[in-house]
């Protein structure tokens, strides 16, 4: 591992040390899957959400340059909906009954594991790595029963005490020996198969081998559905009639308000409704720091358009969203858009791209955002459930009708008016991003290491995202320096988040600001009193220049480009 590599351990340690992110309820030992953002982290995340709102809602991406949509205008508006909604919302959306992952439970330690994540979790364990080492040293066809028993006693007993090989080595090894002896050459087993043999004491009725629990090696049950929504009760009585759910996504608040917004905002198709807010999922295996949490924030857009143009708008948003990440410094090859294959798509979806990022915790890129073409599924569902008819949220295109109406006789007109292309349920393009996942990607991307610096770790945030934009230091807290420094600080902080610090050595103060990702520090020193200049230190290359003390704010504006 290169010294300068951004490992999860280093990022987590820096975030903890500098107050970006804390475990929730740490003083009581913490609670799995929940996180608190500290002073620097909450500024960073706020900047991310503000940048999204500014660039998607207030000043949305331009269609200029698009081969087919250039010049087309569209409106974007926002909503801020309640977290708890009518239970029927979740029936219509398919979350009640449907919003579940396939889960396996360990028969020994009772932990639950998402079926599609079992093997990636196993691959991260210490016991798996030590088994890989054993097989790599000997060669997959050379590992004897005695080697495995030795491994069971020395390693597995401590790490995976409930693995069948540990509990009953004789029987388990006999399975394996039988399999090896009956095999043709070359050796036909993969390590995954070997592990399944080592986890199986007795073949089940279906003759299936066991997949071991990543945590203790015990037998995992066949995968079953598990509902991920948190439940509560609204009202005094805790019965089924009062049951409510914490929203597992912000999208449904938008769909449920489609008609309200359409009727009150004078928006016209195509237009988008955006929302930023908390969502809750009782994830079975919250992990990889904030990447998979149980409480997280989403930044979602539902963009409503004419069905005939929906593929164009899908492509437009996909590009717009990829470019947004790049514009905020995620320009490296770690950003990987991945178009989902037909077999991965939900039944109503015509296309979906996952915008993925290569985090240090995995060799596979992981989803930051999904850009999905959802057809008219959501509005149809709410039409059915709330109004009793699928096309209840169909809209009438009066402009198109005015243009074309003379083509119809009075008799034909009535029929034509109630059908596409004049009356239709809009199609939806949904760019759905996670604020916490992007915050983690920003931290990862910003992490920099330069061993020639006194304090080698620093965070190279994009200027828009940096929690603190500038710091002002009097070199010493005397000799008239604070008197010059304070007015400079006060002028800057009216415009940009800034900090004033008069304590510790100047090197330590620079190092603290580097770790916070502050782009510029202004230092008032002995020379300031002589010629009115201050030192400006640049976070990225530690270079220093002198400028007139009256130019600090102007310099910042210019360099930050904000
Ligand atoms: P995954 O497959 O990783 O569980 P998903 O496909 O279920 O994600 P969506 O339902 O599409 O996710 O949610 C949209 C976005 O919300 C995701 O791209 C992600 O950024 C964020 N998100 C979803 N689940 C979580 C979570 N448990 N923790 C943090 N962010 C999440």
XYZ file of C-alpha atoms and ligand atoms in Angstrom:
593
model
C 0.000 0.000 0.000
C 1.453 3.335 -1.036
C 1.954 5.753 1.834
C -0.080 8.449 0.118
C -3.029 6.185 -0.718
C -6.408 7.259 0.639
C -7.302 4.192 2.700
C -10.563 4.001 4.626
C -8.600 3.794 7.885
C -6.840 7.088 7.186
C -9.997 8.864 6.044
C -11.999 7.640 9.028
C -9.215 8.637 11.446
C -8.864 12.116 9.941
C -12.638 12.645 9.940
C -12.846 11.616 13.591
C -9.819 13.627 14.685
C -10.875 16.845 12.962
C -14.578 16.609 13.730
C -16.000 15.847 10.307
C -17.924 12.740 11.343
C -18.594 11.038 14.695
C -20.388 7.806 15.424
C -23.902 8.553 16.646
C -24.383 8.237 20.429
C -20.689 7.493 20.942
C -20.904 8.276 24.660
C -23.232 5.272 25.011
C -21.085 3.004 22.891
C -22.533 4.032 19.526
C -25.388 2.704 17.427
C -24.726 0.786 14.247
C -25.623 2.532 10.989
C -26.100 6.054 12.369
C -23.665 8.965 12.123
C -23.313 12.542 13.340
C -21.626 15.253 11.320
C -19.422 17.495 13.449
C -18.581 21.171 12.876
C -16.498 20.642 9.724
C -18.591 17.754 8.383
C -21.871 19.581 8.649
C -20.446 22.573 6.759
C -19.096 20.240 4.080
C -22.389 18.400 3.667
C -24.331 21.667 3.701
C -22.087 22.985 0.906
C -22.777 19.828 -1.079
C -26.540 20.159 -0.662
C -26.403 23.896 -1.420
C -24.344 23.276 -4.564
C -26.869 20.667 -5.696
C -29.842 22.956 -5.032
C -28.146 25.896 -6.756
C -27.058 23.883 -9.806
C -30.169 21.712 -10.189
C -33.053 23.897 -8.990
C -32.173 27.595 -9.044
C -29.842 27.535 -12.029
C -30.462 24.137 -13.633
C -28.240 22.564 -16.297
C -28.490 24.081 -19.732
C -29.751 22.294 -22.822
C -27.330 24.323 -24.976
C -25.095 22.046 -26.971
C -27.491 19.113 -26.820
C -28.073 17.847 -30.372
C -31.865 17.600 -30.013
C -32.823 19.565 -26.902
C -30.720 22.703 -27.456
C -32.765 25.806 -26.732
C -35.465 23.956 -24.830
C -36.415 25.598 -21.561
C -37.590 23.760 -18.485
C -38.495 24.760 -14.962
C -37.282 23.305 -11.711
C -39.062 23.802 -8.396
C -38.531 22.397 -4.934
C -40.585 20.788 -2.174
C -39.850 19.831 1.413
C -42.244 17.041 2.400
C -42.941 15.305 5.680
C -40.966 12.217 6.561
C -44.047 10.338 7.733
C -46.756 10.036 5.090
C -50.040 8.198 4.710
C -49.451 4.431 4.752
C -51.219 4.121 1.389
C -48.325 6.014 -0.196
C -46.080 3.065 0.564
C -48.650 0.566 -0.663
C -48.944 2.454 -3.952
C -45.189 2.768 -4.341
C -44.722 -0.928 -3.698
C -42.587 -0.397 -0.600
C -45.032 -2.152 1.721
C -44.721 -5.756 0.796
C -42.104 -5.080 -1.812
C -39.362 -2.977 -0.317
C -37.268 -5.745 0.961
C -34.002 -7.468 0.432
C -33.403 -11.182 0.370
C -31.828 -12.010 3.695
C -30.152 -15.023 5.229
C -29.968 -15.547 8.977
C -27.145 -17.372 10.725
C -28.478 -20.342 12.647
C -25.771 -19.872 15.275
C -25.134 -16.154 15.904
C -28.536 -15.063 14.517
C -27.024 -12.213 12.534
C -28.711 -11.317 9.245
C -26.827 -10.877 6.012
C -28.078 -9.567 2.653
C -28.013 -12.553 0.304
C -26.386 -10.594 -2.508
C -23.616 -9.391 -0.205
C -22.617 -12.598 1.575
C -19.636 -13.404 -0.583
C -18.263 -9.881 -0.743
C -18.496 -9.803 3.065
C -16.764 -13.149 3.365
C -13.980 -11.895 1.117
C -13.306 -9.045 3.538
C -12.874 -11.293 6.570
C -9.613 -12.237 8.190
C -10.475 -15.953 8.076
C -11.056 -15.828 4.317
C -7.770 -14.034 3.771
C -5.871 -16.601 5.813
C -7.503 -19.424 3.824
C -6.517 -17.726 0.581
C -2.971 -17.580 1.898
C -2.990 -21.290 2.729
C -4.223 -22.222 -0.740
C -1.896 -19.754 -2.445
C 1.163 -21.169 -0.662
C 0.333 -24.808 -1.341
C -1.629 -24.646 -4.603
C -5.338 -25.379 -4.705
C -4.922 -29.102 -5.474
C -2.180 -29.671 -2.874
C -3.921 -28.719 0.357
C -4.415 -31.896 2.376
C -6.988 -32.701 5.025
C -4.290 -32.350 7.675
C -3.510 -28.795 6.510
C -7.172 -27.896 6.840
C -7.482 -29.410 10.300
C -4.386 -27.474 11.323
C -5.916 -24.283 9.868
C -9.133 -25.023 11.742
C -7.306 -25.362 15.044
C -4.904 -22.481 14.657
C -6.979 -19.842 12.865
C -10.583 -20.796 12.230
C -11.319 -21.813 15.817
C -10.786 -18.212 16.915
C -12.165 -16.435 13.863
C -15.084 -18.638 12.759
C -15.867 -20.976 15.677
C -19.128 -22.176 14.118
C -17.682 -23.297 10.790
C -18.520 -26.960 10.215
C -14.817 -27.721 9.755
C -14.162 -26.451 13.283
C -17.179 -28.124 14.849
C -16.774 -31.467 13.126
C -13.568 -31.719 11.099
C -13.761 -35.451 10.358
C -17.089 -35.363 8.595
C -16.365 -32.157 6.727
C -13.002 -33.335 5.472
C -14.549 -36.603 4.322
C -16.937 -34.668 2.085
C -14.088 -32.789 0.593
C -11.894 -35.856 0.126
C -14.701 -37.676 -1.611
C -15.203 -34.728 -3.915
C -11.486 -34.417 -4.659
C -11.046 -38.129 -5.289
C -13.992 -38.300 -7.637
C -12.790 -35.280 -9.545
C -11.128 -35.414 -12.880
C -7.921 -33.457 -13.338
C -7.196 -30.601 -13.438
C -8.527 -29.767 -10.032
C -12.052 -28.547 -10.635
C -12.956 -26.609 -7.505
C -12.955 -22.895 -6.871
C -12.102 -21.510 -3.446
C -15.763 -20.545 -3.066
C -16.764 -24.194 -3.538
C -14.105 -25.331 -1.074
C -15.478 -22.923 1.525
C -18.982 -24.261 1.001
C -17.666 -27.764 1.652
C -15.885 -26.572 4.792
C -19.154 -25.044 5.988
C -21.257 -28.149 5.460
C -21.555 -30.760 8.150
C -24.612 -32.443 6.799
C -26.157 -32.071 3.382
C -29.605 -30.516 3.511
C -32.738 -32.091 2.043
C -32.085 -30.210 -1.176
C -28.547 -31.549 -1.264
C -27.298 -27.974 -1.178
C -24.025 -27.006 0.375
C -24.000 -24.358 3.050
C -22.807 -20.785 2.680
C -21.112 -19.825 5.935
C -21.955 -16.778 8.010
C -19.193 -14.200 7.455
C -19.159 -13.404 11.185
C -18.992 -16.828 12.850
C -18.934 -19.443 10.068
C -22.316 -20.913 11.066
C -24.965 -22.128 8.616
C -26.934 -19.431 6.831
C -30.598 -20.063 6.106
C -32.014 -19.892 2.603
C -32.563 -16.218 1.677
C -35.942 -14.744 2.771
C -37.646 -11.358 2.274
C -36.975 -8.716 4.904
C -38.757 -5.366 5.014
C -36.407 -2.430 5.318
C -38.839 0.270 6.437
C -38.721 1.580 10.001
C -42.126 1.477 11.638
C -43.727 3.731 14.216
C -47.206 4.749 15.340
C -48.931 8.092 14.878
C -51.325 8.715 17.752
C -51.790 7.414 21.227
C -52.684 3.823 20.422
C -50.027 1.479 19.164
C -52.171 -0.649 16.916
C -52.079 -1.547 13.249
C -54.517 1.217 12.344
C -52.006 3.797 13.589
C -48.955 2.228 12.034
C -46.756 4.584 10.016
C -43.391 4.299 8.298
C -40.369 6.556 8.159
C -39.899 7.291 4.466
C -37.285 5.093 2.816
C -36.878 7.623 -0.025
C -37.825 11.246 -0.647
C -39.266 10.545 -4.113
C -42.768 9.599 -2.988
C -43.390 12.994 -1.363
C -42.796 14.502 -4.793
C -45.174 12.143 -6.598
C -47.866 12.614 -3.971
C -47.620 16.383 -4.528
C -47.414 16.282 -8.315
C -50.933 17.653 -8.789
C -50.530 20.293 -6.066
C -47.371 21.635 -7.638
C -48.786 21.454 -11.149
C -51.910 23.363 -10.135
C -50.197 26.046 -8.052
C -46.844 26.801 -9.707
C -47.745 27.390 -13.340
C -45.129 24.839 -14.357
C -45.420 23.293 -17.798
C -44.106 20.009 -19.104
C -41.187 19.439 -19.116
C -40.428 20.394 -15.527
C -38.783 18.937 -12.474
C -39.532 18.826 -8.757
C -36.590 18.473 -6.414
C -36.263 17.537 -2.786
C -33.443 17.122 -0.302
C -34.203 15.264 2.869
C -33.677 12.413 5.235
C -34.551 8.846 4.342
C -34.453 5.773 6.572
C -33.775 2.145 5.777
C -33.266 -0.554 8.319
C -30.241 -1.859 6.427
C -29.218 -5.296 7.609
C -25.526 -4.711 7.266
C -24.794 -1.022 7.596
C -21.126 -0.773 6.691
C -18.317 0.951 4.893
C -18.509 3.983 7.148
C -21.336 6.307 6.057
C -21.766 4.586 2.680
C -24.527 2.283 3.853
C -26.289 3.892 6.797
C -29.728 3.438 8.299
C -30.462 7.152 8.280
C -29.180 9.163 5.340
C -29.977 12.108 3.128
C -31.133 11.996 -0.454
C -31.089 14.665 -3.147
C -33.756 13.640 -5.618
C -35.294 15.064 -8.773
C -38.423 13.793 -10.470
C -38.434 15.265 -13.952
C -41.791 15.082 -15.750
C -41.791 15.033 -19.524
C -43.730 13.932 -22.587
C -43.371 10.181 -23.241
C -42.104 10.837 -26.791
C -39.193 12.863 -25.443
C -38.441 10.825 -22.350
C -35.367 9.022 -23.693
C -33.834 12.345 -24.724
C -34.405 13.799 -21.279
C -33.028 10.644 -19.670
C -29.815 11.062 -21.646
C -29.758 14.767 -20.858
C -29.981 14.200 -17.107
C -27.473 11.388 -17.150
C -24.883 13.684 -18.751
C -25.870 16.622 -16.539
C -25.411 14.596 -13.383
C -22.073 13.100 -14.422
C -20.840 16.595 -15.326
C -21.991 17.927 -11.968
C -19.764 15.498 -10.092
C -16.866 16.399 -12.351
C -17.469 20.119 -11.819
C -16.983 19.599 -8.091
C -13.623 17.944 -8.423
C -14.565 14.302 -8.926
C -12.763 14.437 -12.219
C -10.628 11.397 -11.770
C -11.190 8.046 -13.398
C -12.787 6.891 -10.144
C -16.157 8.188 -11.365
C -17.771 5.425 -13.397
C -21.213 5.681 -14.947
C -22.654 2.222 -15.541
C -25.680 1.629 -17.707
C -27.762 -1.150 -16.164
C -28.319 -4.238 -18.268
C -31.895 -5.131 -19.308
C -31.965 -7.901 -16.687
C -31.208 -5.465 -13.855
C -33.999 -2.999 -14.721
C -37.202 -2.746 -12.708
C -40.162 -3.970 -14.771
C -41.427 -0.428 -15.448
C -38.027 1.080 -16.199
C -36.779 1.633 -19.712
C -33.228 2.552 -18.752
C -31.104 3.273 -15.705
C -27.542 4.423 -15.185
C -25.774 4.037 -11.882
C -23.168 6.726 -11.403
C -20.543 4.854 -9.446
C -17.393 5.818 -7.607
C -14.395 3.685 -6.775
C -14.162 3.964 -2.983
C -11.095 2.615 -1.175
C -13.187 -0.024 0.603
C -13.828 -2.081 -2.519
C -12.288 -3.075 -5.849
C -15.697 -2.577 -7.441
C -17.120 0.899 -8.040
C -20.136 1.653 -5.816
C -23.333 3.594 -6.493
C -23.414 7.314 -5.718
C -26.563 7.997 -7.695
C -29.076 6.258 -9.903
C -30.488 8.063 -12.950
C -33.608 6.111 -13.862
C -36.201 6.321 -16.595
C -39.323 5.319 -14.625
C -41.926 5.736 -17.349
C -45.339 6.661 -15.963
C -45.204 3.955 -13.288
C -45.260 6.164 -10.193
C -48.001 8.554 -11.302
C -50.092 5.598 -12.549
C -49.713 3.825 -9.219
C -50.804 6.879 -7.231
C -53.612 7.413 -9.739
C -54.814 3.869 -9.073
C -54.427 3.932 -5.304
C -55.540 7.502 -4.562
C -58.107 8.185 -7.265
C -59.173 4.775 -8.471
C -57.931 5.198 -12.009
C -54.526 4.780 -13.483
C -54.563 7.929 -15.615
C -55.896 10.236 -12.897
C -52.734 12.334 -13.144
C -52.843 12.663 -16.908
C -52.347 16.218 -18.088
C -53.719 18.061 -21.081
C -51.311 19.710 -23.501
C -53.306 22.824 -24.382
C -50.530 24.354 -26.490
C -50.386 21.317 -28.752
C -54.150 21.232 -28.878
C -54.382 24.903 -29.899
C -51.865 24.217 -32.658
C -53.623 21.118 -34.015
C -57.290 21.480 -33.178
C -58.360 22.672 -36.624
C -57.356 19.315 -38.021
C -60.311 17.655 -36.264
C -64.044 17.796 -36.813
C -66.121 18.748 -33.790
C -67.002 15.097 -33.290
C -63.414 13.843 -33.611
C -62.147 16.597 -31.321
C -63.798 15.234 -28.200
C -62.136 11.867 -28.609
C -58.756 13.300 -29.690
C -58.636 15.639 -26.693
C -58.789 12.755 -24.258
C -55.939 10.775 -25.810
C -52.209 11.062 -26.406
C -50.520 13.151 -27.618
C -52.888 15.784 -26.118
C -53.743 13.998 -22.907
C -51.093 11.773 -21.325
C -49.549 10.705 -18.051
C -46.068 12.279 -17.996
C -43.005 10.093 -17.983
C -40.499 10.501 -15.187
C -36.729 10.720 -15.211
C -35.337 10.329 -11.701
C -31.794 11.374 -10.804
C -31.546 10.138 -7.209
C -28.362 10.922 -5.307
C -27.149 10.308 -1.768
C -25.735 13.340 0.048
C -23.792 11.178 2.486
C -22.301 8.967 -0.185
C -21.189 12.002 -2.146
C -19.742 13.568 1.014
C -17.694 10.399 1.502
C -16.573 10.504 -2.142
C -15.558 14.156 -1.747
C -13.523 13.318 1.361
C -11.871 10.409 -0.448
C -11.091 12.469 -3.520
C -9.760 15.369 -1.443
C -7.469 13.224 0.711
C -3.868 14.141 -0.123
C -0.544 13.163 1.344
C 2.773 14.910 0.914
C 5.552 13.637 3.122
C 7.712 16.676 2.490
C 5.226 18.788 4.448
C 5.510 19.169 8.217
C 2.053 17.697 8.536
C 1.638 15.466 5.497
C -2.145 14.910 5.401
C -4.367 17.545 3.846
C -7.746 17.753 2.145
C -7.836 19.329 -1.299
C -11.506 20.265 -1.422
C -13.011 22.074 -4.373
C -13.362 25.757 -3.307
C -17.177 25.552 -3.372
C -17.173 22.618 -0.980
C -14.415 23.573 1.465
C -16.045 23.995 4.916
C -13.787 26.961 5.743
C -12.651 29.142 2.858
C -10.000 31.151 4.683
C -8.192 31.540 7.986
C -6.645 34.705 9.416
C -3.686 34.465 11.772
C -1.721 37.084 13.647
C 1.779 35.585 13.755
C 1.848 36.347 17.478
C -0.987 37.505 19.709
C 0.769 40.793 20.538
C 2.739 43.667 18.987
C -0.381 45.138 17.424
C -0.880 42.129 15.114
C -4.330 41.031 16.378
C -5.498 44.616 15.892
C -4.694 44.328 12.179
C -5.852 40.726 11.829
C -9.290 41.022 13.412
C -10.762 43.576 10.974
C -9.485 41.481 8.043
C -11.146 38.393 9.530
C -14.394 40.258 10.165
C -14.513 41.554 6.595
C -13.913 38.068 5.162
C -16.411 36.260 7.330
C -19.242 38.483 6.136
C -18.792 36.829 2.757
C -17.051 33.485 3.309
C -16.882 31.030 6.219
C -13.598 31.917 7.883
C -11.674 31.239 11.084
C -9.446 33.323 13.281
C -6.710 31.665 15.286
C -4.045 33.363 17.349
C -2.718 30.393 19.333
C 0.081 27.841 18.756
C 2.981 27.961 16.323
C 2.200 29.147 12.815
C 3.206 25.721 11.413
C 0.640 23.987 13.601
C -2.046 26.464 12.601
C -1.313 25.874 8.903
C -1.414 22.114 9.479
C -4.820 22.357 11.176
C -6.192 24.347 8.274
C -4.687 21.888 5.762
C -6.511 19.051 7.501
C -9.735 21.036 7.419
C -9.167 21.644 3.700
C -9.047 25.460 3.991
C -7.782 26.833 0.663
C -6.038 30.018 1.951
C -4.532 31.375 5.165
C -3.664 35.053 5.684
C -0.911 35.770 8.184
C -0.219 39.162 9.712
C 3.425 39.448 10.773
C 6.125 41.966 11.621
C 6.409 43.136 8.035
C 2.702 43.993 7.901
C 3.268 46.925 10.187
C 6.152 48.126 8.030
C 4.717 47.847 4.520
C 1.047 46.892 4.968
C 1.416 43.465 3.329
C 0.270 40.066 4.648
C 1.356 36.553 3.750
C -1.112 34.372 1.846
C -0.451 30.675 2.099
C -1.913 28.277 -0.435
C -3.169 24.924 0.920
C -2.374 22.896 -2.188
C 1.322 23.617 -2.631
C 2.138 25.435 0.639
C 3.454 28.329 -1.471
C 3.366 31.847 -0.011
C 2.957 35.265 -1.579
C 2.563 38.724 -0.058
C -0.343 40.986 -0.886
C -1.559 44.300 0.468
C -3.694 43.807 3.582
C -6.563 45.714 1.956
C -6.780 43.124 -0.837
C -7.494 39.954 1.202
C -11.181 39.626 0.359
C -10.687 40.530 -3.277
C -7.818 38.022 -3.537
C -10.004 35.292 -2.043
C -12.904 36.029 -4.381
C -10.604 35.928 -7.341
C -8.755 32.741 -6.389
C -11.805 30.811 -5.194
C -13.804 31.883 -8.223
C -16.883 32.279 -6.035
P -27.969 0.172 -2.812
O -28.147 -0.791 -3.954
O -26.556 0.623 -2.602
O -28.675 -0.258 -1.552
P -30.171 1.585 -3.929
O -30.039 1.286 -5.389
O -31.153 0.852 -3.103
O -28.727 1.535 -3.250
P -31.657 3.965 -4.301
O -32.906 3.405 -3.746
O -31.550 4.124 -5.784
O -30.403 3.143 -3.767
O -31.353 5.338 -3.563
C -30.802 6.456 -4.216
C -29.524 6.897 -3.565
O -29.694 7.030 -2.154
C -28.364 5.929 -3.719
O -27.716 6.103 -4.969
C -27.484 6.317 -2.566
O -26.663 7.432 -2.894
C -28.467 6.729 -1.499
N -28.641 5.619 -0.550
C -29.459 4.561 -0.669
N -29.351 3.745 0.400
C -28.437 4.316 1.219
C -27.889 3.966 2.488
N -28.284 2.880 3.127
N -26.964 4.782 3.037
C -26.561 5.910 2.410
N -27.039 6.290 1.210
C -27.971 5.513 0.617
